[in-house]
mmCIF file of C-alpha atoms and ligand atoms in Angstrom:
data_model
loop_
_atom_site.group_PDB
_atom_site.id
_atom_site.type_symbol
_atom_site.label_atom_id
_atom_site.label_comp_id
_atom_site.label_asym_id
_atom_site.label_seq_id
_atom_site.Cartn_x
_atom_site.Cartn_y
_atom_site.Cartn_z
ATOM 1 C CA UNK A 1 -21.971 -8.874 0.978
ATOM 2 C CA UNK A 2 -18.019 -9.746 0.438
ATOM 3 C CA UNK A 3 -16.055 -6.843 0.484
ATOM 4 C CA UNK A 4 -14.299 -7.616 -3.273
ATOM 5 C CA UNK A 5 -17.479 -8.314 -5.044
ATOM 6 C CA UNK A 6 -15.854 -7.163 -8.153
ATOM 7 C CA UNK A 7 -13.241 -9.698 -8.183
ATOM 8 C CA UNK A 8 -14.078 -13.555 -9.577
ATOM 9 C CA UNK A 9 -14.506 -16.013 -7.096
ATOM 10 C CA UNK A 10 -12.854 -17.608 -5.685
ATOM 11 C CA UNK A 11 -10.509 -14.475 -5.842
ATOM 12 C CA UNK A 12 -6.850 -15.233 -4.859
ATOM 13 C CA UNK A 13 -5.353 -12.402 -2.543
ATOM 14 C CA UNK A 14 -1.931 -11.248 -1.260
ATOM 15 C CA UNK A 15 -1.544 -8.901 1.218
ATOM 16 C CA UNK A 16 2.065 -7.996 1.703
ATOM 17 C CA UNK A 17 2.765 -6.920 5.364
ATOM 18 C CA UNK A 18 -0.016 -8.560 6.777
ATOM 19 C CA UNK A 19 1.644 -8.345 10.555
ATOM 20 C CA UNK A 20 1.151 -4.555 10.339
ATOM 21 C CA UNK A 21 -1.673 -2.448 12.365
ATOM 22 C CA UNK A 22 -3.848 -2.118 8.903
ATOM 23 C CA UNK A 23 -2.499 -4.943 7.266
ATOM 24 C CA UNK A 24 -3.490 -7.761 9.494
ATOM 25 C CA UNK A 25 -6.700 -6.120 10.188
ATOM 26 C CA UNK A 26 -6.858 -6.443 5.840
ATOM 27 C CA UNK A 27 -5.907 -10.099 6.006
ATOM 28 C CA UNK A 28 -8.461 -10.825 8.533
ATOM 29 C CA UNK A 29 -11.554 -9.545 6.329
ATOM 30 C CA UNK A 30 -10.538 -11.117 3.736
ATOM 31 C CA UNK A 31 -9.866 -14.560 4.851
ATOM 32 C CA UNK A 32 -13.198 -14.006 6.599
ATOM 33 C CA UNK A 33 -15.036 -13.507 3.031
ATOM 34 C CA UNK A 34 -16.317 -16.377 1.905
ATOM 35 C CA UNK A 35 -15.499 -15.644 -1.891
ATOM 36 C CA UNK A 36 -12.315 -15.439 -1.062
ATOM 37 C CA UNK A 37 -10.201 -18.720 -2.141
ATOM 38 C CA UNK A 38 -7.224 -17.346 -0.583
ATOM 39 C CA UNK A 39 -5.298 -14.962 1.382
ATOM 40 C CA UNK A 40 -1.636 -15.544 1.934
ATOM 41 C CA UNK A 41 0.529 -12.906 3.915
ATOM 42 C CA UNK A 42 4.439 -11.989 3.296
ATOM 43 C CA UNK A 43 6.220 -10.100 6.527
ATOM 44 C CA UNK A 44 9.567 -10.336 7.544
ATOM 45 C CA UNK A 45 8.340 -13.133 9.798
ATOM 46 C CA UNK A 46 8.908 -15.094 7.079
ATOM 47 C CA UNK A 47 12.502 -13.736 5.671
ATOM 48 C CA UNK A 48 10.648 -11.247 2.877
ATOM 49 C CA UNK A 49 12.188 -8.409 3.048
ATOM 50 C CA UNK A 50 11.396 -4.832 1.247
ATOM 51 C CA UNK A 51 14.969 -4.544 1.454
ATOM 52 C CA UNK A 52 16.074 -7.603 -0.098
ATOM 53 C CA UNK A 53 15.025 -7.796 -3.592
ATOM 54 C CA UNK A 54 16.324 -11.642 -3.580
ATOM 55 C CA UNK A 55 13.472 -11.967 -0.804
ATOM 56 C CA UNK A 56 10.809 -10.379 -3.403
ATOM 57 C CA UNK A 57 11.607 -12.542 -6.334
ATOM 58 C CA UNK A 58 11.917 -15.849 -4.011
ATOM 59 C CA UNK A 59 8.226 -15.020 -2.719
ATOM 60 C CA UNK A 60 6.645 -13.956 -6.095
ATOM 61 C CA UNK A 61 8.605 -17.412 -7.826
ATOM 62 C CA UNK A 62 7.016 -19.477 -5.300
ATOM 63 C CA UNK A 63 2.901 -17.792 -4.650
ATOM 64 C CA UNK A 64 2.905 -19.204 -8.707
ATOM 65 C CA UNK A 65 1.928 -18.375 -11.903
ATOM 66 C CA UNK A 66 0.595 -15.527 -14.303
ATOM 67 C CA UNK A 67 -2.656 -15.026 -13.811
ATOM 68 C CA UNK A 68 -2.550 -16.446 -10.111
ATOM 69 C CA UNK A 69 -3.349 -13.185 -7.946
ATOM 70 C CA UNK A 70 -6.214 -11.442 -8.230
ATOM 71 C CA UNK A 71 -5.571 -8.823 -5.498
ATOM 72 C CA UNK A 72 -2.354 -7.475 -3.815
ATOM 73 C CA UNK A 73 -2.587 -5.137 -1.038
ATOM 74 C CA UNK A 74 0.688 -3.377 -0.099
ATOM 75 C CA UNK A 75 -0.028 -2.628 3.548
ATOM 76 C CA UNK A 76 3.964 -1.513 3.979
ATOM 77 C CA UNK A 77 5.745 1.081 5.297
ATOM 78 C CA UNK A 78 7.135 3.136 8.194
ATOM 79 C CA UNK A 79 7.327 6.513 9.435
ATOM 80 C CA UNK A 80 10.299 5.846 12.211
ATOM 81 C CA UNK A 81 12.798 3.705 10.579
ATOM 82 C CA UNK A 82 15.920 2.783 13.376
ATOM 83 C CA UNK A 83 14.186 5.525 15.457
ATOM 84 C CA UNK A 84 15.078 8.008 13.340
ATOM 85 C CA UNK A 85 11.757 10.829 13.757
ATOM 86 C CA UNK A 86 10.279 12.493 11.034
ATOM 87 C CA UNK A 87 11.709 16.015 10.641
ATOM 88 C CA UNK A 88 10.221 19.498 11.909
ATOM 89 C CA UNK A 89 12.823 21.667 10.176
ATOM 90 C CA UNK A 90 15.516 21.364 7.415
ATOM 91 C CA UNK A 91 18.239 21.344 9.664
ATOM 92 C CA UNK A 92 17.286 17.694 10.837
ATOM 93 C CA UNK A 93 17.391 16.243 7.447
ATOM 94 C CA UNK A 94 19.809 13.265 7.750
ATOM 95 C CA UNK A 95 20.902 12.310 4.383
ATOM 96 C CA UNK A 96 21.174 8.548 5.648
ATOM 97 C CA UNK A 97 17.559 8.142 7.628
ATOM 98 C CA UNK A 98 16.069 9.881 4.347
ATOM 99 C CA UNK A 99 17.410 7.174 2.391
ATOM 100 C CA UNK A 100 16.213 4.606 4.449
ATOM 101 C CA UNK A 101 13.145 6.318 4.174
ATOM 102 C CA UNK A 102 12.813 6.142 0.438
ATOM 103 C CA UNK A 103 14.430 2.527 0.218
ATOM 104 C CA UNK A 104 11.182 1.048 2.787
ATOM 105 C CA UNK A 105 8.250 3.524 1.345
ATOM 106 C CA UNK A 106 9.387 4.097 -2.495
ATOM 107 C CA UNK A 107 12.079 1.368 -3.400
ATOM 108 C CA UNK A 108 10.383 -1.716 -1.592
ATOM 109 C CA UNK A 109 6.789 -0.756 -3.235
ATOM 110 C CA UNK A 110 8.237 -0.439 -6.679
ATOM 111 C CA UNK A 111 10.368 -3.719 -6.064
ATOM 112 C CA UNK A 112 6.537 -5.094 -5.292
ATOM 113 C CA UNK A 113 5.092 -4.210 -8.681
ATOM 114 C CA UNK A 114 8.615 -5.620 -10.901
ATOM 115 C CA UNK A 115 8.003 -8.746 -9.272
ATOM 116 C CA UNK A 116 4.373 -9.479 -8.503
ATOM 117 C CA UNK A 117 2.567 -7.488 -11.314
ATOM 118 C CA UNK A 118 3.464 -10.037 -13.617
ATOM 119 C CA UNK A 119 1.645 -12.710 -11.928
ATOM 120 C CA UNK A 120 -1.844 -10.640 -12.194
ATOM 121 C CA UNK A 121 -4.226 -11.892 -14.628
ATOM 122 C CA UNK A 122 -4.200 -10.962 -18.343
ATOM 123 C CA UNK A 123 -7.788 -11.147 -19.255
ATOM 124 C CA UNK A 124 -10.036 -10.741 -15.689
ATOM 125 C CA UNK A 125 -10.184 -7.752 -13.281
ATOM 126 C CA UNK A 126 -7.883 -7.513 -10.897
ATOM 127 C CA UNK A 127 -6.620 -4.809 -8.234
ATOM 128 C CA UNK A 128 -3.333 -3.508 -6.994
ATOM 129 C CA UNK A 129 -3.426 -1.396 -4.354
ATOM 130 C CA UNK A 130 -0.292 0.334 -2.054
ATOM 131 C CA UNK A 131 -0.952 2.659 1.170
ATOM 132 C CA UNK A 132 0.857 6.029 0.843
ATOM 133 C CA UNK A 133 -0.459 9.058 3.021
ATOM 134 C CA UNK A 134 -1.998 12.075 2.649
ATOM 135 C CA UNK A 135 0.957 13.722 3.483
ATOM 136 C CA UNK A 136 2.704 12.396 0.249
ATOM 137 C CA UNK A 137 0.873 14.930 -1.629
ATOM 138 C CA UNK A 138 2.251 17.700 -2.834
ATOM 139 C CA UNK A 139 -0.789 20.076 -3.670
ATOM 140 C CA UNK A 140 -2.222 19.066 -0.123
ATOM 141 C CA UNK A 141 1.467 20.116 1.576
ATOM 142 C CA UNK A 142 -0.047 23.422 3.477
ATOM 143 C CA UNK A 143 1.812 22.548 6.819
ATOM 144 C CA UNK A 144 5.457 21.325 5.911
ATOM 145 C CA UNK A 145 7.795 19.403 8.190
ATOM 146 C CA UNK A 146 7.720 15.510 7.889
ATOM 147 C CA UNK A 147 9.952 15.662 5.063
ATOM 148 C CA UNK A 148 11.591 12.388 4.045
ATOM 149 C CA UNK A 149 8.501 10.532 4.968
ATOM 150 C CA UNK A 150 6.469 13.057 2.639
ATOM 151 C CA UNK A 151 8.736 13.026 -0.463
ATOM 152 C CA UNK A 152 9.046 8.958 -0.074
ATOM 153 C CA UNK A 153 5.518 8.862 -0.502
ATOM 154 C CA UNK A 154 5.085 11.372 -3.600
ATOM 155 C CA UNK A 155 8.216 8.954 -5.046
ATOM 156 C CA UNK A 156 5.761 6.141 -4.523
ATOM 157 C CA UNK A 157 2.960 7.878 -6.007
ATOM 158 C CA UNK A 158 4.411 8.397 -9.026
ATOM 159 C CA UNK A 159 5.782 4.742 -9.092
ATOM 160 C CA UNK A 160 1.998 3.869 -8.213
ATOM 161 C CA UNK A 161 1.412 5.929 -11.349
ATOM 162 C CA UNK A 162 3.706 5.366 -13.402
ATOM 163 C CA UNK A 163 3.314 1.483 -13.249
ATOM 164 C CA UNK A 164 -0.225 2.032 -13.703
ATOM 165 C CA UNK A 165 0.084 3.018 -17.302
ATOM 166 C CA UNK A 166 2.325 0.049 -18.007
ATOM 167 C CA UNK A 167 0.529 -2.805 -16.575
ATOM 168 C CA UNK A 168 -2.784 -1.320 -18.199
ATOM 169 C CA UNK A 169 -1.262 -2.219 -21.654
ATOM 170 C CA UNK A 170 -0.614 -5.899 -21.213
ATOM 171 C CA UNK A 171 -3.675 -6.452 -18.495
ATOM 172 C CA UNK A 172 -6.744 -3.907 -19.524
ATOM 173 C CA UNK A 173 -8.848 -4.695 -16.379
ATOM 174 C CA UNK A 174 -6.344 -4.229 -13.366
ATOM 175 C CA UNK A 175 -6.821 -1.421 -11.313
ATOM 176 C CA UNK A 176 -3.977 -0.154 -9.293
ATOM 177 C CA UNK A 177 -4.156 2.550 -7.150
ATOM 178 C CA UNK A 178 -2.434 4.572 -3.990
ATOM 179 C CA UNK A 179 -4.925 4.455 -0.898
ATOM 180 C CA UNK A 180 -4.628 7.064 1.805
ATOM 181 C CA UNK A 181 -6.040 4.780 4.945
ATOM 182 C CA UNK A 182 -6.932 7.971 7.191
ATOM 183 C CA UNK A 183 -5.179 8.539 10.192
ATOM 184 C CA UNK A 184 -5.129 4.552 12.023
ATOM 185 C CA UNK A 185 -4.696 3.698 15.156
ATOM 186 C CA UNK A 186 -1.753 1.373 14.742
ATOM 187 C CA UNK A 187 1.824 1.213 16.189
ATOM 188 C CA UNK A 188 2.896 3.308 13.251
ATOM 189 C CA UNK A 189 0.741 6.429 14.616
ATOM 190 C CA UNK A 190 1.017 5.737 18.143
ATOM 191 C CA UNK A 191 3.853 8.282 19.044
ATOM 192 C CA UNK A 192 2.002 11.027 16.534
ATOM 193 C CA UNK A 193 -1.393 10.601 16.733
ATOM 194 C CA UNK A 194 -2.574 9.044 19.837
ATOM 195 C CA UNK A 195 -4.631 12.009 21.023
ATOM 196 C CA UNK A 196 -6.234 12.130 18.135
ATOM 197 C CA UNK A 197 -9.442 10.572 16.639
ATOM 198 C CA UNK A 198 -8.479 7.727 15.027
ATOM 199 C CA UNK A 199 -9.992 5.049 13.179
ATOM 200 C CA UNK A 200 -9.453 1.329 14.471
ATOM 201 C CA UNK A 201 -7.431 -0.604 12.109
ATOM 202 C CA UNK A 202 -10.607 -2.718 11.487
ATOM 203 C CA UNK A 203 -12.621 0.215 10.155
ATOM 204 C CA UNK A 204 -10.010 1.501 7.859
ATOM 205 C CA UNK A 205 -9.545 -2.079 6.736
ATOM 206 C CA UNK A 206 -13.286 -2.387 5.302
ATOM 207 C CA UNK A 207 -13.279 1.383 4.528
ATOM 208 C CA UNK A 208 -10.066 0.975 2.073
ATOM 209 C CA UNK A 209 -11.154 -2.599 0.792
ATOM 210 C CA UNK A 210 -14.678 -1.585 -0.262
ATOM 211 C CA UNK A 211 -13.523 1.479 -1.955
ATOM 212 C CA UNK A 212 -10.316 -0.537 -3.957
ATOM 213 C CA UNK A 213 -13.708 -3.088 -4.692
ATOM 214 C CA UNK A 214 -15.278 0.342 -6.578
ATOM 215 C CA UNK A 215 -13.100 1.837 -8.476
ATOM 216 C CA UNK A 216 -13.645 1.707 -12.393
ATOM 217 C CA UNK A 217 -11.101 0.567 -14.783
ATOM 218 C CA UNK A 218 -10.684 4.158 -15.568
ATOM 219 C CA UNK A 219 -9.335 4.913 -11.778
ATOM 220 C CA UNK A 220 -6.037 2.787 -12.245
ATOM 221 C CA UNK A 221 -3.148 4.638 -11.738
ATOM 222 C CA UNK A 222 -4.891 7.700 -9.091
ATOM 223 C CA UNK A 223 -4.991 8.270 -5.505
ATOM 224 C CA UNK A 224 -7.725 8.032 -3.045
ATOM 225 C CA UNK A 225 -8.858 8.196 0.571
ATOM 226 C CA UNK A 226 -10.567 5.693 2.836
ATOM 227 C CA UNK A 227 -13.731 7.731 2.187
ATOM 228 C CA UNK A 228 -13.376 6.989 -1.992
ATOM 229 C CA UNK A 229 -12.412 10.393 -2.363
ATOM 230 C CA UNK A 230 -9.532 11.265 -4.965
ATOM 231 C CA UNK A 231 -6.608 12.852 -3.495
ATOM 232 C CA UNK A 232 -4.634 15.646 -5.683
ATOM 233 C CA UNK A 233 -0.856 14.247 -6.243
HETATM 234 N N1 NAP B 1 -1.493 4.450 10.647
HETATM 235 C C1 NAP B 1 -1.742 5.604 10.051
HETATM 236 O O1 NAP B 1 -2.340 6.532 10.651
HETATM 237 C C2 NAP B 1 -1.323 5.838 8.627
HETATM 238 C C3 NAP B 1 -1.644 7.067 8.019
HETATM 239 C C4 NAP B 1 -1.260 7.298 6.688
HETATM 240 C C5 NAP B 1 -0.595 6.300 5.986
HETATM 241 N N2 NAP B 1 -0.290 5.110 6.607
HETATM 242 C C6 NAP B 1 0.437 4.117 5.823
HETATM 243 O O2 NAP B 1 -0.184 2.852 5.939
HETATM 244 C C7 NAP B 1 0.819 1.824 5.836
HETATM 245 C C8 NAP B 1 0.661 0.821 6.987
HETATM 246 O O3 NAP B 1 0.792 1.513 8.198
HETATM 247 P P1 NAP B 1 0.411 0.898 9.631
HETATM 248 O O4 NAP B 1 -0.143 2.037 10.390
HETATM 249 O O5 NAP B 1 -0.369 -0.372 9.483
HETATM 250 O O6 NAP B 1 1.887 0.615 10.195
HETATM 251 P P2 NAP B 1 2.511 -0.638 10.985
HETATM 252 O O7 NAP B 1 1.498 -1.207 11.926
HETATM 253 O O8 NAP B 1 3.791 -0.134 11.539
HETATM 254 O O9 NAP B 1 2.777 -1.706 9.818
HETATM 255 C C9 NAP B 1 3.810 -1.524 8.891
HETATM 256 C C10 NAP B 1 4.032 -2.802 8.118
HETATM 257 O O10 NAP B 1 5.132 -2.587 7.221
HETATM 258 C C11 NAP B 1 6.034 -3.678 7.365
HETATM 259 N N3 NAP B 1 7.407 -3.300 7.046
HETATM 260 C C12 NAP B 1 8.114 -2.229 7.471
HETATM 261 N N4 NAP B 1 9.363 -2.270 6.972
HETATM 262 C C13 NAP B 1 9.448 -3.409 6.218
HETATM 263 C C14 NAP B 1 10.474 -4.018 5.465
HETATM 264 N N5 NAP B 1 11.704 -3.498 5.385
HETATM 265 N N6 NAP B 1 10.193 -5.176 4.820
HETATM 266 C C15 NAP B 1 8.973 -5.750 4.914
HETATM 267 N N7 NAP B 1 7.963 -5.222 5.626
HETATM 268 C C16 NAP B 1 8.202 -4.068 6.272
HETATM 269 C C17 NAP B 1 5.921 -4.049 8.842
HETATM 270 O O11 NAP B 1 6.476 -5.318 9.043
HETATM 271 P P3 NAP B 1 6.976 -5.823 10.501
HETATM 272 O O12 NAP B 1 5.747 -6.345 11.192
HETATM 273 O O13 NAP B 1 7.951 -6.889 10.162
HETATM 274 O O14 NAP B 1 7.587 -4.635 11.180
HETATM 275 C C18 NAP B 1 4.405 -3.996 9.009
HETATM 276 O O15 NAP B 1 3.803 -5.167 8.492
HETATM 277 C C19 NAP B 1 2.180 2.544 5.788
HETATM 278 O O16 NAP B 1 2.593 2.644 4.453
HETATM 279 C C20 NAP B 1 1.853 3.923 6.328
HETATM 280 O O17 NAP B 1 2.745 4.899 5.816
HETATM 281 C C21 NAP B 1 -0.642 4.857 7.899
#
């Protein structure tokens, strides 16, 4: 059964970073689903930019029209930016690297929804989906550390949310939501994680897509795991 059985088909999708670890494993499936009519990619392969908001605009003038996207999955973002490492104390913050941090995981994502929200349709389901982390919640913060990367992901959460609530009023059947993908095993995690169990990007890919493919129209604007559980903000 496809993956995005909610959507109409033939469902047009964008996934935006599709040369990442989760992302290509994302544009894979669903070029491989036969109700999908399309999957186009945007990386900075192909000049688009999270940093360049004339890069945004240029892309979201030329995929088309309102109504033309049925699915965009944010698969952006990065923990080491210019090889700055996430923090273990305070006295590491870096007021430049935590900028950079919020411009790529906060900035860039909202940038996503000014621009390509409007080309979701009015009257048909249709999903929105960005991957934070776990670690961008605050009520789930036991362990500390990590701290630009952490507060640029509760910023995006609350973009996530906060554009929820407007693009609910002009399009009553899109669902957007911030997906935790579990811990990935993906360039992104490599210096972090790599002794840990990890899922392969092509597990997380179906996990996160079939549980964006659930969610009610009353989900839009939360935060959820690869496992369809909610995650406190
Ligand atoms: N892997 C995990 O365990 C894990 C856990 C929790 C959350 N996440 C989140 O999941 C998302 C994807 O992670 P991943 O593991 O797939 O990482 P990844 O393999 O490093 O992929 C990151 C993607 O973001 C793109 N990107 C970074 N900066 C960009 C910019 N300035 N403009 C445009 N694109 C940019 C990269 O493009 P290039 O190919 O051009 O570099 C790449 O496509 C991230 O938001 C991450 O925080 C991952």
């Amino acid at each position: 059964m496809s993956d995005m059985a909610s959507l109409t088909a033939p469902y047009r999708a964008l996934v935006v970073g599709g040369t990442g670890g989760i992302g290509s494993a994302v544009l894979r499936r669903l070029r491989a689903d036969p109700r999908c009519g399309e999957a186009l990619s945007l990386s900075r392969r192909d000049g688009f930019d999270l940093l360049d908001e004339g890069s945004i605009a240029a892309a979201a003038e030329r995929l088309g029209a309102p109504g033309e996207l049925d699915l965009v999955f944010d698969a952006t973002g990065a923990l080491q930016i210019d090889g700055d490492k996430p923090e273990k104390a305070l006295r590491q913050i870096d007021p430049d690297a935590m900028a950079r941090q919020f411009a790529v995981n906060a900035i860039g994502p909202a940038l996503l929804f000014k621009h390509f929200a409007p080309l979701l349709p009015r009257r048909r389901r249709s999903l929105f989906a960005t991957l934070s982390a776990r670690v961008g919640s605050i009520g789930d913060n036991a362990l500390g550390g990590w701290i630009s990367y952490r507060a640029a992901k509760a910023a995006l959460n609350q973009i996530v949310r906060t554009a929820a609530v407007e693009i609910r009023r002009s399009r009553p059947d899109a669902v957007v939501a911030a997906l935790h993908p579990g811990t990935v095993a993906t360039a992104l995690s490599e210096p972090f994680a790599a002794d840990r169990d990890r899922l392969s990007p092509e597990d997380a890919a179906g996990r996160l897509l079939r549980v964006l493919d659930a969610l009610p129209g009353q989900a839009t604007g939360r935060f959820f795991a690869y496992d369809g559980r909610p995650i406190e903000w």
